[in-house]
């Protein structure tokens, strides 16, 4: 049996022993409306020019020139952290912190000034060597029991420079790949030695380029911070970062599946013991809002598609043309779901999806229909997201 389901049930049972029905169902609601209720705030820090603002834009899937993008290449003059909201998930905040190393403030003062307790974790970016300012800050963050990650930016520049200095031509892909690997290995070793010399006992450094977050160490960084967050924040992180790769689509699917299962289990179980005569169906609003969330999580809503089109320099209609099943978020209405609902009444498929329900099954077929609709909607969104990702990655057609 799926261990997640077992744990859930225990949690629900324990909760029901202690709390009132209202409290438990409010919690269930909070869990399942994750994208609306949970806030995740990441702080990006480092010296001026390290690439902080560029990284903020990259995380939001934006170009530096897009409307609302963080200004890049600007000298920093204020001590005020800038808040950037994710374009599709308003509760996912990325904070562009002022540059460190002005010597005006100690790391302790700096952290106070930027309200360190507001952030879930920190990313310390350096574009060349890490300095004492970086490690002092790390030390202070650690002291305050927060997590941070060292990121070495602009590795694309190093790769290019090395390739040129070795006289490797663009078309020579074997030598280019070899040279890239050598450059990355060297940066990794240098950063490690550099941080060691500054007193870090076992430094971990992630190599990235703002121009392509699906490359180098960004996927590993993402995986690492997902591992180190609690379960709820991890899911938010997986759902909100719109760098679509095969791997991230897979993770998003698993996270969404588990959300749907949890919601189902809690509603069903709570309904079953406390309100045996009441068909505690998933109400239609929940189905509608979950479908809209699925759209956003897989980047299939209007805003995400526009941003992606802008980023890869393609027409948004070209990306949309490969979407076969998923309607735009605006079309997902109560009417739309009712229509789907009328077409089916299912039990069997849902029992395959959440086997434990078999032993609890005692009625409430609208409940089963809801889950089945969501499950199919999710499957289709995954297929569409894969196609959009492939389309976005295609080389541009010559005009
Ligand atoms: N090639 C390349 N340039 C970058 C990268 N990250 C930042 N830059 C450039 O470095 C400069 C400073 O970046 P910015 O984000 O403004 O740095 P900040 O002062 O730390 O916010 C800008 O010209 C960026 O375009 C990167 O990963 N690769
Ligand atoms: Mg900046």
Short mmCIF file of N, CA and C in Angstrom, two decimals, residues 139-266:
data_model
loop_
_atom_site.label_atom_id
_atom_site.label_comp_id
_atom_site.label_asym_id
_atom_site.label_seq_id
_atom_site.Cartn_x
_atom_site.Cartn_y
_atom_site.Cartn_z
N UNK A 139 27.75 31.92 7.84
CA UNK A 139 27.93 31.59 9.25
C UNK A 139 26.78 32.16 10.09
N UNK A 140 26.47 33.40 9.79
CA UNK A 140 25.42 34.10 10.53
C UNK A 140 24.05 33.46 10.24
N UNK A 141 23.84 33.07 8.99
CA UNK A 141 22.56 32.42 8.63
C UNK A 141 22.45 31.10 9.41
N UNK A 142 23.54 30.37 9.43
CA UNK A 142 23.57 29.10 10.15
C UNK A 142 23.26 29.32 11.63
N UNK A 143 23.86 30.35 12.19
CA UNK A 143 23.65 30.67 13.60
C UNK A 143 22.16 30.90 13.88
N UNK A 144 21.50 31.48 12.89
CA UNK A 144 20.07 31.76 13.03
C UNK A 144 19.19 30.59 12.61
N UNK A 145 19.82 29.43 12.45
CA UNK A 145 19.11 28.19 12.15
C UNK A 145 18.31 28.22 10.85
N UNK A 146 18.88 28.88 9.88
CA UNK A 146 18.23 28.87 8.56
C UNK A 146 19.17 28.16 7.59
N UNK A 147 18.60 27.74 6.46
CA UNK A 147 19.39 27.02 5.47
C UNK A 147 19.88 27.99 4.39
N UNK A 148 21.04 27.69 3.84
CA UNK A 148 21.52 28.48 2.70
C UNK A 148 22.21 27.56 1.72
N UNK A 149 22.34 28.05 0.50
CA UNK A 149 23.04 27.29 -0.54
C UNK A 149 24.01 28.22 -1.24
N UNK A 150 25.21 27.73 -1.48
CA UNK A 150 26.18 28.51 -2.26
C UNK A 150 25.96 28.22 -3.73
N UNK A 151 25.82 29.28 -4.50
CA UNK A 151 25.64 29.12 -5.94
C UNK A 151 26.72 29.89 -6.67
N UNK A 152 27.36 29.25 -7.62
CA UNK A 152 28.37 29.92 -8.45
C UNK A 152 27.70 30.19 -9.80
N UNK A 153 27.54 31.49 -10.12
CA UNK A 153 26.77 31.85 -11.33
C UNK A 153 27.68 32.05 -12.54
N UNK A 154 27.06 32.35 -13.66
CA UNK A 154 27.74 32.72 -14.91
C UNK A 154 28.71 31.66 -15.44
N UNK A 155 28.45 30.40 -15.17
CA UNK A 155 29.39 29.38 -15.67
C UNK A 155 29.41 29.33 -17.20
N UNK A 156 28.33 29.80 -17.82
CA UNK A 156 28.35 29.86 -19.30
C UNK A 156 29.49 30.74 -19.80
N UNK A 157 29.78 31.81 -19.06
CA UNK A 157 30.88 32.71 -19.46
C UNK A 157 32.21 31.98 -19.37
N UNK A 158 32.41 31.27 -18.27
CA UNK A 158 33.66 30.52 -18.11
C UNK A 158 33.82 29.46 -19.20
N UNK A 159 32.71 28.77 -19.50
CA UNK A 159 32.78 27.72 -20.52
C UNK A 159 33.17 28.32 -21.86
N UNK A 160 32.57 29.44 -22.18
CA UNK A 160 32.87 30.12 -23.46
C UNK A 160 34.31 30.60 -23.53
N UNK A 161 34.73 31.24 -22.44
CA UNK A 161 36.10 31.76 -22.41
C UNK A 161 37.12 30.64 -22.59
N UNK A 162 36.92 29.56 -21.84
CA UNK A 162 37.88 28.45 -21.92
C UNK A 162 37.91 27.86 -23.32
N UNK A 163 36.72 27.70 -23.89
CA UNK A 163 36.63 27.12 -25.23
C UNK A 163 37.41 27.99 -26.22
N UNK A 164 37.18 29.30 -26.11
CA UNK A 164 37.89 30.20 -27.02
C UNK A 164 39.39 30.15 -26.81
N UNK A 165 39.79 30.15 -25.54
CA UNK A 165 41.24 30.19 -25.31
C UNK A 165 41.90 28.89 -25.78
N UNK A 166 41.11 27.82 -25.86
CA UNK A 166 41.68 26.57 -26.38
C UNK A 166 41.55 26.50 -27.89
N UNK A 167 40.93 27.51 -28.49
CA UNK A 167 40.79 27.56 -29.94
C UNK A 167 39.82 26.53 -30.50
N UNK A 168 38.83 26.12 -29.68
CA UNK A 168 37.85 25.12 -30.17
C UNK A 168 36.75 25.82 -30.95
N UNK A 169 36.46 25.31 -32.15
CA UNK A 169 35.43 25.94 -33.00
C UNK A 169 34.03 25.47 -32.55
N UNK A 170 33.02 26.34 -32.74
CA UNK A 170 31.63 26.05 -32.34
C UNK A 170 31.13 24.69 -32.82
N UNK A 171 31.51 24.32 -34.05
CA UNK A 171 30.96 23.09 -34.63
C UNK A 171 31.56 21.80 -34.08
N UNK A 172 32.67 21.92 -33.41
CA UNK A 172 33.38 20.72 -32.94
C UNK A 172 32.77 20.23 -31.63
N UNK A 173 31.65 19.51 -31.74
CA UNK A 173 30.87 19.27 -30.52
C UNK A 173 31.58 18.34 -29.53
N UNK A 174 32.37 17.40 -30.03
CA UNK A 174 33.06 16.50 -29.08
C UNK A 174 34.03 17.27 -28.20
N UNK A 175 34.82 18.10 -28.85
CA UNK A 175 35.82 18.86 -28.07
C UNK A 175 35.13 19.91 -27.19
N UNK A 176 34.01 20.44 -27.69
CA UNK A 176 33.28 21.42 -26.88
C UNK A 176 32.77 20.78 -25.59
N UNK A 177 32.23 19.58 -25.74
CA UNK A 177 31.69 18.90 -24.56
C UNK A 177 32.79 18.57 -23.56
N UNK A 178 33.90 18.11 -24.11
CA UNK A 178 35.04 17.77 -23.27
C UNK A 178 35.52 19.01 -22.51
N UNK A 179 35.61 20.12 -23.26
CA UNK A 179 36.10 21.36 -22.66
C UNK A 179 35.12 21.86 -21.59
N UNK A 180 33.82 21.74 -21.88
CA UNK A 180 32.81 22.16 -20.91
C UNK A 180 32.97 21.40 -19.59
N UNK A 181 33.18 20.10 -19.75
CA UNK A 181 33.32 19.27 -18.55
C UNK A 181 34.55 19.71 -17.76
N UNK A 182 35.63 19.96 -18.47
CA UNK A 182 36.86 20.39 -17.79
C UNK A 182 36.63 21.71 -17.05
N UNK A 183 35.96 22.65 -17.73
CA UNK A 183 35.71 23.95 -17.09
C UNK A 183 34.89 23.76 -15.81
N UNK A 184 33.80 22.99 -15.93
CA UNK A 184 32.93 22.79 -14.76
C UNK A 184 33.70 22.12 -13.62
N UNK A 185 34.51 21.10 -13.96
CA UNK A 185 35.29 20.42 -12.92
C UNK A 185 36.23 21.39 -12.22
N UNK A 186 36.86 22.25 -13.04
CA UNK A 186 37.80 23.22 -12.46
C UNK A 186 37.07 24.19 -11.53
N UNK A 187 35.92 24.71 -12.00
CA UNK A 187 35.18 25.67 -11.15
C UNK A 187 34.75 24.99 -9.85
N UNK A 188 34.28 23.76 -9.99
CA UNK A 188 33.84 23.03 -8.80
C UNK A 188 34.98 22.90 -7.79
N UNK A 189 36.13 22.51 -8.30
CA UNK A 189 37.27 22.29 -7.40
C UNK A 189 37.73 23.63 -6.80
N UNK A 190 37.82 24.65 -7.65
CA UNK A 190 38.25 25.96 -7.15
C UNK A 190 37.30 26.50 -6.08
N UNK A 191 36.00 26.40 -6.36
CA UNK A 191 35.03 26.92 -5.39
C UNK A 191 35.16 26.17 -4.07
N UNK A 192 35.32 24.87 -4.20
CA UNK A 192 35.44 24.03 -3.01
C UNK A 192 36.67 24.46 -2.19
N UNK A 193 37.81 24.54 -2.87
CA UNK A 193 39.06 24.91 -2.19
C UNK A 193 38.95 26.30 -1.57
N UNK A 194 38.37 27.21 -2.36
CA UNK A 194 38.19 28.59 -1.94
C UNK A 194 37.34 28.67 -0.66
N UNK A 195 36.23 27.95 -0.64
CA UNK A 195 35.37 27.98 0.53
C UNK A 195 36.02 27.27 1.72
N UNK A 196 36.74 26.21 1.42
CA UNK A 196 37.47 25.50 2.48
C UNK A 196 38.47 26.44 3.15
N UNK A 197 39.19 27.17 2.30
CA UNK A 197 40.20 28.10 2.81
C UNK A 197 39.54 29.18 3.67
N UNK A 198 38.28 29.48 3.36
CA UNK A 198 37.58 30.50 4.14
C UNK A 198 36.91 29.91 5.39
N UNK A 199 37.12 28.61 5.59
CA UNK A 199 36.66 28.01 6.85
C UNK A 199 35.41 27.14 6.76
N UNK A 200 34.84 26.94 5.56
CA UNK A 200 33.70 26.03 5.43
C UNK A 200 34.23 24.60 5.55
N UNK A 201 33.62 23.78 6.40
CA UNK A 201 34.20 22.45 6.57
C UNK A 201 33.89 21.51 5.40
N UNK A 202 32.64 21.47 4.94
CA UNK A 202 32.38 20.63 3.76
C UNK A 202 31.48 21.38 2.79
N UNK A 203 32.07 22.28 2.03
CA UNK A 203 31.27 23.16 1.17
C UNK A 203 30.56 22.42 0.05
N UNK A 204 29.37 22.87 -0.21
CA UNK A 204 28.60 22.38 -1.36
C UNK A 204 28.34 23.59 -2.25
N UNK A 205 28.70 23.48 -3.50
CA UNK A 205 28.50 24.61 -4.40
C UNK A 205 27.73 24.14 -5.63
N UNK A 206 26.77 24.95 -6.05
CA UNK A 206 25.98 24.60 -7.23
C UNK A 206 26.33 25.56 -8.36
N UNK A 207 26.68 25.01 -9.50
CA UNK A 207 27.09 25.81 -10.66
C UNK A 207 25.89 26.07 -11.56
N UNK A 208 25.66 27.33 -11.87
CA UNK A 208 24.49 27.62 -12.71
C UNK A 208 24.79 28.69 -13.76
N UNK A 209 23.92 28.74 -14.75
CA UNK A 209 23.90 29.87 -15.66
C UNK A 209 22.48 30.39 -15.67
N UNK A 210 22.35 31.68 -15.58
CA UNK A 210 21.04 32.29 -15.59
C UNK A 210 20.32 32.03 -16.91
N UNK A 211 21.10 31.73 -17.95
CA UNK A 211 20.50 31.58 -19.27
C UNK A 211 19.82 30.24 -19.49
N UNK A 212 20.16 29.27 -18.70
CA UNK A 212 19.47 27.99 -18.84
C UNK A 212 19.47 27.23 -17.52
N UNK A 213 18.37 27.37 -16.79
CA UNK A 213 18.31 26.71 -15.49
C UNK A 213 18.11 25.20 -15.61
N UNK A 214 17.82 24.72 -16.81
CA UNK A 214 17.67 23.26 -16.88
C UNK A 214 19.04 22.58 -17.02
N UNK A 215 20.10 23.40 -17.11
CA UNK A 215 21.45 22.84 -17.28
C UNK A 215 22.30 22.91 -16.01
N UNK A 216 23.49 22.36 -16.10
CA UNK A 216 24.50 22.40 -15.03
C UNK A 216 23.89 21.89 -13.71
N UNK A 217 24.08 22.66 -12.61
CA UNK A 217 23.66 22.12 -11.31
C UNK A 217 22.31 22.61 -10.84
N UNK A 218 21.60 23.38 -11.66
CA UNK A 218 20.32 23.87 -11.14
C UNK A 218 19.36 22.73 -10.78
N UNK A 219 19.22 21.71 -11.65
CA UNK A 219 18.33 20.61 -11.26
C UNK A 219 18.73 19.96 -9.93
N UNK A 220 20.04 19.85 -9.71
CA UNK A 220 20.52 19.27 -8.46
C UNK A 220 20.22 20.20 -7.28
N UNK A 221 20.38 21.48 -7.51
CA UNK A 221 20.07 22.47 -6.47
C UNK A 221 18.59 22.36 -6.09
N UNK A 222 17.77 22.28 -7.12
CA UNK A 222 16.33 22.18 -6.89
C UNK A 222 16.01 20.93 -6.07
N UNK A 223 16.63 19.83 -6.47
CA UNK A 223 16.41 18.57 -5.77
C UNK A 223 16.88 18.70 -4.32
N UNK A 224 18.01 19.36 -4.13
CA UNK A 224 18.57 19.48 -2.78
C UNK A 224 17.66 20.33 -1.91
N UNK A 225 17.22 21.47 -2.41
CA UNK A 225 16.36 22.23 -1.51
C UNK A 225 14.99 21.61 -1.32
N UNK A 226 14.55 20.86 -2.26
CA UNK A 226 13.31 20.12 -2.05
C UNK A 226 13.47 19.08 -0.93
N UNK A 227 14.61 18.40 -0.95
CA UNK A 227 14.86 17.38 0.07
C UNK A 227 14.91 17.97 1.46
N UNK A 228 15.40 19.20 1.54
CA UNK A 228 15.65 19.77 2.86
C UNK A 228 14.50 20.62 3.40
N UNK A 229 13.46 20.76 2.63
CA UNK A 229 12.31 21.50 3.13
C UNK A 229 11.32 20.52 3.74
N UNK A 230 10.42 21.03 4.59
CA UNK A 230 9.41 20.10 5.06
C UNK A 230 8.47 19.77 3.89
N UNK A 231 7.66 18.76 4.11
CA UNK A 231 6.92 18.19 3.00
C UNK A 231 6.05 19.21 2.26
N UNK A 232 5.39 20.06 3.02
CA UNK A 232 4.47 21.00 2.40
C UNK A 232 5.22 22.02 1.55
N UNK A 233 6.27 22.59 2.12
CA UNK A 233 7.05 23.58 1.37
C UNK A 233 7.69 22.93 0.15
N UNK A 234 8.08 21.69 0.31
CA UNK A 234 8.70 20.99 -0.81
C UNK A 234 7.71 20.90 -1.97
N UNK A 235 6.50 20.54 -1.64
CA UNK A 235 5.49 20.44 -2.70
C UNK A 235 5.27 21.79 -3.37
N UNK A 236 5.25 22.84 -2.58
CA UNK A 236 5.05 24.18 -3.15
C UNK A 236 6.18 24.48 -4.13
N UNK A 237 7.38 24.16 -3.69
CA UNK A 237 8.56 24.40 -4.52
C UNK A 237 8.49 23.63 -5.83
N UNK A 238 8.11 22.38 -5.73
CA UNK A 238 8.02 21.55 -6.94
C UNK A 238 6.97 22.12 -7.88
N UNK A 239 5.87 22.53 -7.29
CA UNK A 239 4.77 22.98 -8.14
C UNK A 239 5.06 24.34 -8.77
N UNK A 240 5.75 25.20 -8.03
CA UNK A 240 5.88 26.58 -8.49
C UNK A 240 7.02 26.83 -9.46
N UNK A 241 8.08 26.09 -9.38
CA UNK A 241 9.20 26.42 -10.27
C UNK A 241 8.90 25.91 -11.68
N UNK A 242 8.85 26.87 -12.59
CA UNK A 242 8.35 26.55 -13.93
C UNK A 242 9.48 26.27 -14.91
N UNK A 243 10.44 25.50 -14.50
CA UNK A 243 11.46 25.11 -15.45
C UNK A 243 11.07 23.70 -15.88
N UNK A 244 10.37 23.61 -17.01
CA UNK A 244 9.83 22.31 -17.38
C UNK A 244 10.90 21.43 -18.01
N UNK A 245 11.16 20.32 -17.35
CA UNK A 245 12.01 19.30 -17.94
C UNK A 245 11.24 18.00 -17.72
N UNK A 246 11.70 16.92 -18.34
CA UNK A 246 11.01 15.64 -18.13
C UNK A 246 10.94 15.33 -16.65
N UNK A 247 12.06 15.56 -15.99
CA UNK A 247 12.17 15.25 -14.57
C UNK A 247 11.21 16.10 -13.74
N UNK A 248 11.15 17.41 -14.03
CA UNK A 248 10.30 18.27 -13.20
C UNK A 248 8.82 17.96 -13.45
N UNK A 249 8.49 17.60 -14.67
CA UNK A 249 7.09 17.24 -14.95
C UNK A 249 6.71 16.00 -14.13
N UNK A 250 7.64 15.06 -14.07
CA UNK A 250 7.39 13.83 -13.30
C UNK A 250 7.15 14.17 -11.82
N UNK A 251 7.99 15.04 -11.30
CA UNK A 251 7.87 15.42 -9.88
C UNK A 251 6.56 16.16 -9.62
N UNK A 252 6.23 17.03 -10.55
CA UNK A 252 4.99 17.80 -10.39
C UNK A 252 3.80 16.84 -10.37
N UNK A 253 3.86 15.87 -11.25
CA UNK A 253 2.77 14.92 -11.32
C UNK A 253 2.64 14.17 -9.99
N UNK A 254 3.77 13.70 -9.47
CA UNK A 254 3.73 12.95 -8.21
C UNK A 254 3.20 13.84 -7.08
N UNK A 255 3.64 15.09 -7.06
CA UNK A 255 3.20 16.00 -5.99
C UNK A 255 1.70 16.25 -6.08
N UNK A 256 1.22 16.47 -7.30
CA UNK A 256 -0.22 16.73 -7.48
C UNK A 256 -1.03 15.49 -7.13
N UNK A 257 -0.53 14.33 -7.55
CA UNK A 257 -1.25 13.08 -7.26
C UNK A 257 -1.40 12.91 -5.75
N UNK A 258 -0.30 13.17 -5.06
CA UNK A 258 -0.35 12.95 -3.63
C UNK A 258 -1.30 13.95 -2.96
N UNK A 259 -1.35 15.18 -3.48
CA UNK A 259 -2.30 16.17 -2.96
C UNK A 259 -3.74 15.69 -3.14
N UNK A 260 -4.02 15.20 -4.34
CA UNK A 260 -5.39 14.76 -4.62
C UNK A 260 -5.75 13.59 -3.70
N UNK A 261 -4.82 12.65 -3.56
CA UNK A 261 -5.06 11.50 -2.69
C UNK A 261 -5.34 11.95 -1.26
N UNK A 262 -4.49 12.86 -0.78
CA UNK A 262 -4.64 13.29 0.61
C UNK A 262 -5.98 13.94 0.84
N UNK A 263 -6.28 14.83 -0.06
CA UNK A 263 -7.54 15.54 0.06
C UNK A 263 -8.68 14.53 0.09
N UNK A 264 -8.61 13.57 -0.81
CA UNK A 264 -9.67 12.57 -0.90
C UNK A 264 -9.77 11.77 0.40
N UNK A 265 -8.63 11.31 0.89
CA UNK A 265 -8.64 10.48 2.08
C UNK A 265 -9.22 11.24 3.27
N UNK A 266 -8.75 12.45 3.44
CA UNK A 266 -9.19 13.20 4.60
C UNK A 266 -10.69 13.49 4.52
#
